[in-house]
Each structure stands twice: as C-alpha cells, then as structure tokens.
Short mmCIF file of N, CA and C in Angstrom, two decimals:
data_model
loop_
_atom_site.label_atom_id
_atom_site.label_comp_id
_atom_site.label_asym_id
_atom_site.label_seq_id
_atom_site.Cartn_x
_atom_site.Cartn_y
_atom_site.Cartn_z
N UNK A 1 113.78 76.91 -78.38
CA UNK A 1 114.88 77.83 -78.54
C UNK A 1 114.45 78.94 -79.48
N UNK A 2 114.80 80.16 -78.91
CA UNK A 2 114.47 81.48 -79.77
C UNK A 2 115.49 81.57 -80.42
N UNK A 3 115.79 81.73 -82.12
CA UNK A 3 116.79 82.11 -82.88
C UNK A 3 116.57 83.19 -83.84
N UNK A 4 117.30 84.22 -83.52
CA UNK A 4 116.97 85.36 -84.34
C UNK A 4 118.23 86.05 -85.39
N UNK A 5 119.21 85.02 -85.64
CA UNK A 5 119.64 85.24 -86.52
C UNK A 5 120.88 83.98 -86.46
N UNK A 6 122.04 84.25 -87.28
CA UNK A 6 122.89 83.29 -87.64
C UNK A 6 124.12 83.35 -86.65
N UNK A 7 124.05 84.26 -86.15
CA UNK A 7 125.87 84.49 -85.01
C UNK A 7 125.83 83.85 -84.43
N UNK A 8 127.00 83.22 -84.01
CA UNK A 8 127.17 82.78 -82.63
C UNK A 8 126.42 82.67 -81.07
N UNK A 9 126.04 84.26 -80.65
CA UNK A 9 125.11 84.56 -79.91
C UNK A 9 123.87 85.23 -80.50
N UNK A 10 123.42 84.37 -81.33
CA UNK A 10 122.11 84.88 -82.03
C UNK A 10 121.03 84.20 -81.34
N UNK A 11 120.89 83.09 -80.12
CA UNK A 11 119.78 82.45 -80.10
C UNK A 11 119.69 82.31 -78.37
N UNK A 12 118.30 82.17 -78.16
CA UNK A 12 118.15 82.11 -76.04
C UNK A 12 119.30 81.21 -75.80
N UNK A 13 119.71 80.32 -75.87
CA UNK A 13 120.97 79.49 -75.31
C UNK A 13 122.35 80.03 -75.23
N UNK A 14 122.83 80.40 -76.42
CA UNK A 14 123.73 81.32 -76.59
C UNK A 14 123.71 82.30 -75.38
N UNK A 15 122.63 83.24 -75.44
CA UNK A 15 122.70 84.72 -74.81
C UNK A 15 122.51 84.23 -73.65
N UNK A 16 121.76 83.15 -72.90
CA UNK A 16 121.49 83.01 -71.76
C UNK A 16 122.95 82.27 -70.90
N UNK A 17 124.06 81.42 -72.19
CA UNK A 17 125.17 80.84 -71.39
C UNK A 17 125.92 82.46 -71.15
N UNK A 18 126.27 83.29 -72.13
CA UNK A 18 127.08 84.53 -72.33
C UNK A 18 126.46 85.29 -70.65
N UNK A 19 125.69 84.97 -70.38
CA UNK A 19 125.06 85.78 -68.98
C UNK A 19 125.38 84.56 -67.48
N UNK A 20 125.64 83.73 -68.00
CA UNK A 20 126.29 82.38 -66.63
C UNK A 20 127.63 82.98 -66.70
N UNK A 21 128.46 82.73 -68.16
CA UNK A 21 129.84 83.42 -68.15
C UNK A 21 130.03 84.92 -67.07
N UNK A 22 128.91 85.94 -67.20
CA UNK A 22 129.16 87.16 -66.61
C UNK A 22 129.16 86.94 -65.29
N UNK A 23 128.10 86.02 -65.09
CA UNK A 23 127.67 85.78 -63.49
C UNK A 23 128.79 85.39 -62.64
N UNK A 24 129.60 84.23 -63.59
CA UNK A 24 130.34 83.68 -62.91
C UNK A 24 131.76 84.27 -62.28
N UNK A 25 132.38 83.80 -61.37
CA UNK A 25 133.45 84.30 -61.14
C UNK A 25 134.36 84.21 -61.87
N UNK A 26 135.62 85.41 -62.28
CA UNK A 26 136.49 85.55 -63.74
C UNK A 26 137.34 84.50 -63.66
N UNK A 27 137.74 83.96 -62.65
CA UNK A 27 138.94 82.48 -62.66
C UNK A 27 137.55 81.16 -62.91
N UNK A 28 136.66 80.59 -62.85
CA UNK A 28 135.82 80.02 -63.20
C UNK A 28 135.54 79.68 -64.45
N UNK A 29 135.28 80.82 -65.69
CA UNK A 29 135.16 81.14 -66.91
C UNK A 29 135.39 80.12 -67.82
N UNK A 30 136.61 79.69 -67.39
CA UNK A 30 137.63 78.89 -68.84
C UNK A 30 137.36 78.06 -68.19
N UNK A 31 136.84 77.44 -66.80
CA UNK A 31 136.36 75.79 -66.42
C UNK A 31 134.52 75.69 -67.55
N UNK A 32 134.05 76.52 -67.49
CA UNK A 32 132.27 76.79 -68.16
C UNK A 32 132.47 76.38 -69.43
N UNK A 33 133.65 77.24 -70.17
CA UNK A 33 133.78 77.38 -71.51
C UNK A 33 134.01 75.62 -72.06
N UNK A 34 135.25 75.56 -70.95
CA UNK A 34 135.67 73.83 -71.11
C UNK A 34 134.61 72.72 -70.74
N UNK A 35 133.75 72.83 -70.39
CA UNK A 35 133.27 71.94 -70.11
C UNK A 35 131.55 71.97 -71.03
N UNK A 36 131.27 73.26 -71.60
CA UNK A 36 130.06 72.92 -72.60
C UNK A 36 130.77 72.57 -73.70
N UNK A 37 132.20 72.71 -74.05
CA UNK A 37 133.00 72.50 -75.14
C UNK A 37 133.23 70.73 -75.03
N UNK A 38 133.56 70.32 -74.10
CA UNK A 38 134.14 68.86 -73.69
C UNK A 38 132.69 68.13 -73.72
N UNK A 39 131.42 68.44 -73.07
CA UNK A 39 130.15 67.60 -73.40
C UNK A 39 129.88 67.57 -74.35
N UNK A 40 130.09 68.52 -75.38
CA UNK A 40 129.76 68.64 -76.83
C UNK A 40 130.30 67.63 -77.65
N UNK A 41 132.02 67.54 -77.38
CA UNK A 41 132.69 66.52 -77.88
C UNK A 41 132.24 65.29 -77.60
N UNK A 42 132.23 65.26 -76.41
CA UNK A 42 131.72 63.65 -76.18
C UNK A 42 130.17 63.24 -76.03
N UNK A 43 129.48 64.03 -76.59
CA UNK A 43 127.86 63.92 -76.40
C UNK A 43 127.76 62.56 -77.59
N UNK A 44 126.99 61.57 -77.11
CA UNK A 44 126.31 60.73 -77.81
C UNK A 44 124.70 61.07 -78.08
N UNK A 45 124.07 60.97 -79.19
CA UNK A 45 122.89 61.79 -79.14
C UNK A 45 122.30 62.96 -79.39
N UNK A 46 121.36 63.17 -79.21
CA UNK A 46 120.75 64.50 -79.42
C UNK A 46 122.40 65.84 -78.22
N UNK A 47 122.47 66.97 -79.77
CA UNK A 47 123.37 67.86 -78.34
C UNK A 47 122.86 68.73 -78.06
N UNK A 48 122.37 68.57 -76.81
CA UNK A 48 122.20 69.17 -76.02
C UNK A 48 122.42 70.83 -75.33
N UNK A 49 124.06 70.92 -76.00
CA UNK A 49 124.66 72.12 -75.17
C UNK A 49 125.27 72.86 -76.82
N UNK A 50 124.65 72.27 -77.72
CA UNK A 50 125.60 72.74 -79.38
C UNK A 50 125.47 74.69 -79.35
N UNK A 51 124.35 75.04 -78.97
CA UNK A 51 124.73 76.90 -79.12
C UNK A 51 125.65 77.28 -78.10
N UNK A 52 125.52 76.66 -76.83
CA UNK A 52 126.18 77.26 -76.16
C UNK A 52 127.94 77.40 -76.57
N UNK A 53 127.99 75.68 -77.38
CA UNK A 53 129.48 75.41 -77.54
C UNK A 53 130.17 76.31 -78.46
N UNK A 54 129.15 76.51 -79.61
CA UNK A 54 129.34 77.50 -80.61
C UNK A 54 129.86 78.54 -79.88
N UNK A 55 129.06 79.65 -79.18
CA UNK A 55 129.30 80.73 -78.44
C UNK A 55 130.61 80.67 -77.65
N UNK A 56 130.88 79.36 -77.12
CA UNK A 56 132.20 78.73 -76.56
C UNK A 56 133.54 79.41 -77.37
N UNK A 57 133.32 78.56 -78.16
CA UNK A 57 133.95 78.22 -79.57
C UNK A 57 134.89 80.10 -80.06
N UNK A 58 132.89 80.95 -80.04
CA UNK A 58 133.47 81.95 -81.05
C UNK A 58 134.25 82.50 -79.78
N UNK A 59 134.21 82.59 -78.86
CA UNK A 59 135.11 83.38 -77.61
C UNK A 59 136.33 83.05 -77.63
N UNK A 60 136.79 81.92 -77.88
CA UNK A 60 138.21 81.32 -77.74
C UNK A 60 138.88 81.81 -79.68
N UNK A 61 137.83 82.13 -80.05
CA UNK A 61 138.17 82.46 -81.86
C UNK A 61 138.61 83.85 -81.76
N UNK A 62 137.87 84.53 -80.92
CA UNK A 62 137.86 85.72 -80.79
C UNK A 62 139.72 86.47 -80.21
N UNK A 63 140.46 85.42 -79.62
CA UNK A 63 141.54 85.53 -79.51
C UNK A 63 142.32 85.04 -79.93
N UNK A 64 142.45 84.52 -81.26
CA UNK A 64 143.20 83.91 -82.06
C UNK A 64 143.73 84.79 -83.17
N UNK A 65 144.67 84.97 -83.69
CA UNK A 65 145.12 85.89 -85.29
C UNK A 65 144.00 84.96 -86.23
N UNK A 66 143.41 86.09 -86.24
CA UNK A 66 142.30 86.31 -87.96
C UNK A 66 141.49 86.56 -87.09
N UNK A 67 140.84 86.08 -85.81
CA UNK A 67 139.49 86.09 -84.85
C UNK A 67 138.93 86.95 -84.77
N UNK A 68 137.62 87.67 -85.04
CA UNK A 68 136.43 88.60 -84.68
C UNK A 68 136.55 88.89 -83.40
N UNK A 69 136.28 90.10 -83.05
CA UNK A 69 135.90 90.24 -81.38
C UNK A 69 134.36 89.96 -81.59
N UNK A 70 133.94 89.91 -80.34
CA UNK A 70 132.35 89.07 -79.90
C UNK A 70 131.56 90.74 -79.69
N UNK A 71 130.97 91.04 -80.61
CA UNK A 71 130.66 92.59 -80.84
C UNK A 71 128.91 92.32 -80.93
N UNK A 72 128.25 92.14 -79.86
CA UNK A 72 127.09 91.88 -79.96
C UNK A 72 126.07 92.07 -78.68
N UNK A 73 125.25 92.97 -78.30
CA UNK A 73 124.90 92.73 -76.95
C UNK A 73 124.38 91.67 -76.46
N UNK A 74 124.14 90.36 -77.17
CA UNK A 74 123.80 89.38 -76.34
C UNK A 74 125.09 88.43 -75.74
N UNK A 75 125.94 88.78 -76.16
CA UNK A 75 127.55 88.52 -75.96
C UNK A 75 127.69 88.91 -74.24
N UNK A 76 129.35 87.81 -74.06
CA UNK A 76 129.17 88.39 -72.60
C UNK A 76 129.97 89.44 -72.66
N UNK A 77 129.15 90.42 -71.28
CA UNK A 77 130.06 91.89 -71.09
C UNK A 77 130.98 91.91 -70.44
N UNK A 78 131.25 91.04 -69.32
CA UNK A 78 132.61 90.48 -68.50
C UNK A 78 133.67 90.38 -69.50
N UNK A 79 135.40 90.82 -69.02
CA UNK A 79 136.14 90.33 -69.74
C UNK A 79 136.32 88.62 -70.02
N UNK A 80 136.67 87.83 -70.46
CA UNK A 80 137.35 86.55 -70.78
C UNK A 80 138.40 86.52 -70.46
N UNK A 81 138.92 85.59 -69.29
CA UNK A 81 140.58 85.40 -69.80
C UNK A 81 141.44 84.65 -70.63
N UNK A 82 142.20 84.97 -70.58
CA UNK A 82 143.03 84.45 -72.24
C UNK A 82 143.27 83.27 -72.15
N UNK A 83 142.53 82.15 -73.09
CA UNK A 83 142.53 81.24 -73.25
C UNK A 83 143.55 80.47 -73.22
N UNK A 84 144.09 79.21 -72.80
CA UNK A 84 145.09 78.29 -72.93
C UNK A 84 144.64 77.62 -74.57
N UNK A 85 145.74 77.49 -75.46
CA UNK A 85 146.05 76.80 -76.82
C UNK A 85 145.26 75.88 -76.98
N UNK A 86 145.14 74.56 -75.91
CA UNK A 86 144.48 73.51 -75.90
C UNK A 86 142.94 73.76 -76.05
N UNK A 87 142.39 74.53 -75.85
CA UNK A 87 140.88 75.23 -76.27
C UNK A 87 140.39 75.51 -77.49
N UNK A 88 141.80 75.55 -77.80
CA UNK A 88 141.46 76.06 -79.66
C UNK A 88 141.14 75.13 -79.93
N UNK A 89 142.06 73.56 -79.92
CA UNK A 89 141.67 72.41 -80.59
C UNK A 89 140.53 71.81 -79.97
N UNK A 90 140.16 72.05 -78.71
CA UNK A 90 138.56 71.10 -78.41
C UNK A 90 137.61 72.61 -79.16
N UNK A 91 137.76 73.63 -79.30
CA UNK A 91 136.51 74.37 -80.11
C UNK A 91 136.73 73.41 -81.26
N UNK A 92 137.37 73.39 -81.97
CA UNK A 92 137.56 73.03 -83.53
C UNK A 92 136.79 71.85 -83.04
N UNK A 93 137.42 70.92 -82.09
CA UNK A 93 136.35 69.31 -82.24
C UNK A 93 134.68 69.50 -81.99
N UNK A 94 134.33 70.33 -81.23
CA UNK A 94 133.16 70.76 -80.97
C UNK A 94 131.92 71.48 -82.06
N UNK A 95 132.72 71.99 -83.19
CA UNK A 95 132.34 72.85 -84.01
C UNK A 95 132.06 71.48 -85.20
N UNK A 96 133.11 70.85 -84.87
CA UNK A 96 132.95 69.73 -86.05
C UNK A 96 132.08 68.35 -85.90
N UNK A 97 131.45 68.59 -84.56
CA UNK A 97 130.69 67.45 -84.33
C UNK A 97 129.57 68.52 -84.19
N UNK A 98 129.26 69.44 -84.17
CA UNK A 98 128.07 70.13 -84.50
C UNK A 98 127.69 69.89 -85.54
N UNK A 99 129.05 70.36 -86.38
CA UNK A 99 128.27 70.91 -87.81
C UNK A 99 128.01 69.26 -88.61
N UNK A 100 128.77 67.57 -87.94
CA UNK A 100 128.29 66.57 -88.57
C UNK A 100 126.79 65.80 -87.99
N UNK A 101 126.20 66.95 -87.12
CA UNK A 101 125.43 66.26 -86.29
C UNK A 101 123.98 66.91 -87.34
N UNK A 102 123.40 66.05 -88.28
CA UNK A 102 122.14 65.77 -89.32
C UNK A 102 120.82 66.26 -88.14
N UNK A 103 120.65 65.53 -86.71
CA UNK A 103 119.49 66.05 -86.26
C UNK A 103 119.56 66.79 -85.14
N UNK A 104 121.07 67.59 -84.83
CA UNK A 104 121.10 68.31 -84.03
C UNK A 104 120.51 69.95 -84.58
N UNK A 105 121.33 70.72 -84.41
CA UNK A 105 121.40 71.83 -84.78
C UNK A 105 121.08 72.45 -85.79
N UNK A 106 121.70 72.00 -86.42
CA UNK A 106 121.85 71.95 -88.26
C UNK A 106 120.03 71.91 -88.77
N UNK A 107 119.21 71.13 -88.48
CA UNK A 107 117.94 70.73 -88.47
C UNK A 107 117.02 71.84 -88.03
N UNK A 108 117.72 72.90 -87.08
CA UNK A 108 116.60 73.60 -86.36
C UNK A 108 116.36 75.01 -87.43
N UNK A 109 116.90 75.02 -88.92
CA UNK A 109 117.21 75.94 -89.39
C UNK A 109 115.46 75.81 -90.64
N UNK A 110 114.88 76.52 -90.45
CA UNK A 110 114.05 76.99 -91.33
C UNK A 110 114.10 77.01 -92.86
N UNK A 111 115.37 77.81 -93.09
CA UNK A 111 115.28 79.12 -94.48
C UNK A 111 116.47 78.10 -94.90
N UNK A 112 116.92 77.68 -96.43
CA UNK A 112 118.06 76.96 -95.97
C UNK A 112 119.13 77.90 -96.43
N UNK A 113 119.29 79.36 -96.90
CA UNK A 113 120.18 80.28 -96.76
C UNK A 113 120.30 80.87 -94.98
N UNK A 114 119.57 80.55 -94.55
CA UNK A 114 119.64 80.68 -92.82
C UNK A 114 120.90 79.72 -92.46
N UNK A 115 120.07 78.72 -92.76
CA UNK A 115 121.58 76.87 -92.39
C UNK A 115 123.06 77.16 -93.25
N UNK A 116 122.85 77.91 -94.48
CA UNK A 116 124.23 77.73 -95.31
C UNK A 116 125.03 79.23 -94.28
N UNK A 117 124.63 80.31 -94.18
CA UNK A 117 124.52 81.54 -93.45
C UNK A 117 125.79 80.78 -92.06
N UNK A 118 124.91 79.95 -91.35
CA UNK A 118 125.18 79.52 -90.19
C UNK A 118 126.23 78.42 -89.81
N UNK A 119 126.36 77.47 -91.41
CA UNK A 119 127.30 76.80 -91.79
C UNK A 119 128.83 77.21 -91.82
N UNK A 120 128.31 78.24 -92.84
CA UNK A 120 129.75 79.13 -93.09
C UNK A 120 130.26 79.77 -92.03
N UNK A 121 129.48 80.50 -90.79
CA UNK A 121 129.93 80.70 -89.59
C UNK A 121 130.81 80.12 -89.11
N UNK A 122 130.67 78.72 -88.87
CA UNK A 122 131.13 77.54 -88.05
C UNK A 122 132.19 76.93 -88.81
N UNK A 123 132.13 77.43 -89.97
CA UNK A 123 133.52 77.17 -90.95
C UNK A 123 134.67 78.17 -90.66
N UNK A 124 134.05 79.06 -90.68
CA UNK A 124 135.13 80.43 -90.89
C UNK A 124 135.53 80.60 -89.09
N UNK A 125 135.06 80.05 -88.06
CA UNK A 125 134.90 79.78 -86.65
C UNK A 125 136.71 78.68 -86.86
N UNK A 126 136.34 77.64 -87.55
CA UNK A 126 136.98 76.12 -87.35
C UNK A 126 138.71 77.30 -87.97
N UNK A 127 138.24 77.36 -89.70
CA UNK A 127 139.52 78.40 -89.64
C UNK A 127 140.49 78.93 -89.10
N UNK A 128 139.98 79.59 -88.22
CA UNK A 128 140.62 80.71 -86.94
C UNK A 128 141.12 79.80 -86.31
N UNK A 129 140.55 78.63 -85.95
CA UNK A 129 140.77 77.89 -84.27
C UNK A 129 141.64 76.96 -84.94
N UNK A 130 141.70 76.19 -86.24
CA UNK A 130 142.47 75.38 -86.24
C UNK A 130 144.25 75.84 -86.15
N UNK A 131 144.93 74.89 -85.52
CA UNK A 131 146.31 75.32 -85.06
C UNK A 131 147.16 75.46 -86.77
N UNK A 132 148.01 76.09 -86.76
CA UNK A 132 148.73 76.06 -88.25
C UNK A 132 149.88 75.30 -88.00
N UNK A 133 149.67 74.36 -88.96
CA UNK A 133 150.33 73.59 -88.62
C UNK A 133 151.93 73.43 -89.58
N UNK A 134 152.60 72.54 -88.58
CA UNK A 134 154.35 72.62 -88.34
C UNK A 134 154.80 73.25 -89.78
N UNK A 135 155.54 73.93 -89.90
CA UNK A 135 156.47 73.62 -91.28
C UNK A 135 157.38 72.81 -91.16
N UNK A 136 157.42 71.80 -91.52
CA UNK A 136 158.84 70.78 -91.33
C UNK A 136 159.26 70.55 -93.23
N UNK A 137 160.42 71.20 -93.32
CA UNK A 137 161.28 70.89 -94.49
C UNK A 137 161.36 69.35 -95.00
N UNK A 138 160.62 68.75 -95.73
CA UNK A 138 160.67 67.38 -96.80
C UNK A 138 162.49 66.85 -96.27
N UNK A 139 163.34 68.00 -96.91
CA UNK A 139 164.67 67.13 -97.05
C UNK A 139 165.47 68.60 -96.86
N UNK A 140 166.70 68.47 -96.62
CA UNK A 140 167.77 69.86 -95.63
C UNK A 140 168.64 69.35 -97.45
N UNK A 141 168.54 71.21 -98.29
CA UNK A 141 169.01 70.79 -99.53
C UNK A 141 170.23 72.37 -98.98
N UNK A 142 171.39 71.02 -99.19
CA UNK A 142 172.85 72.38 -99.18
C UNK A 142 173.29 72.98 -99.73
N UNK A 143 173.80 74.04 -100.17
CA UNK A 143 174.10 74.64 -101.17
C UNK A 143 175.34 75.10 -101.11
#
C-alpha cells in the first residue's frame, strides 16, 4: 500500500475504492459503501478493507452537521447519495474496530506523529458520525 499522507483518501486503497465508487452506478454506491463498512465490522483478523472503510466512513461524515466535505483529488468525483442514518452508526463501528485493531492499520504507520496525525482523524471522523444522543429529562419538575 502507497500512503502519502494522513486523510482519509491519502493512500492506493482509499483512492483506488473512491474510483469503484465513480465507476459504479449512482443507486449502487450506498450498497459499496455498506458493505466495505459491514466486512470491516465483522472482519476477524488481519482487515483487510480498513482504508477503504475509513474513506467509507469520511463520505457518510461528510454529510453529517460538523462533517468536512471530501475536498481532495483522490476523492470520488461522482456525486454520493445521501446517506440513510443507519450508516452513521456502522461508520462509527468500523472506525472503532480500526482504530482497536494493534496489527492492522494502526501498525502500517512509520513516523509516530504520522499514527497520532491519523488517529486523531478517525477520532474527529467517530465525532461527527456518532448519533447525539436522546435528551430525556431525569424527573418532569412543576412549577
């Protein structure tokens, strides 16, 4: 794997799934996204598909309130369509079995301000994607 920096689509896997996404047909898209996202989750082992999921990940982030747009030419140039909710929470599971996976990904990092760089990515990624959750009032106080 070629990695030339810390983004999302910084590395050949990344840029090469972002170019299957273009290829593919636009109703197709969110089956690709779901399913390097869903092997990721359930990968036992070495993962296999972890940049691509990332890249997954930042696309579905990318339409969330706080989310980055995907501003990069190795990014895909096709639009995305707008994600269903349930995507947010398998990125977040995907991101979080990356970032606990010791000899996946995490390992392929050189510099270790490269790995912390790339860490914090995948943090500030989980952020965005995680759902905000309920406000439910403790106790209904009358006045």
């Amino acid at each position: 794997m070629g990695t030339w920096d810390t983004g999302p689509f910084d590395n050949d896997s990344a840029a090469d799934f972002a170019g299957d996404l273009d290829d593919a047909k636009p109703e197709d898209r969110e089956a690709l996204i779901r399913g390097v996202l869903t092997r990721t989750v359930d990968a036992t082992g070495w993962l296999t598909e972890g940049e691509e999921a990332v890249a997954a990940a930042a696309l579905i982030a990318a339409q969330c309130p706080g989310g980055e747009p995907i501003d990069t030419p190795y990014g895909p140039e096709e639009p995305m369509p707008a994600f269903p909710d349930d995507l947010r929470t398998l990125a977040d599971k995907a991101l979080a079995r990356i970032i606990s996976d010791q000899a996946g990904a995490a390992s392929n990092w050189v510099d270790p301000e490269d790995w912390k760089q790339w860490r914090a990515n995948l943090n500030r990624l989980r952020a965005v994607l995680a759902p905000p959750s309920p406000s439910i009032p403790l106790f209904d106080v009358e006045q």
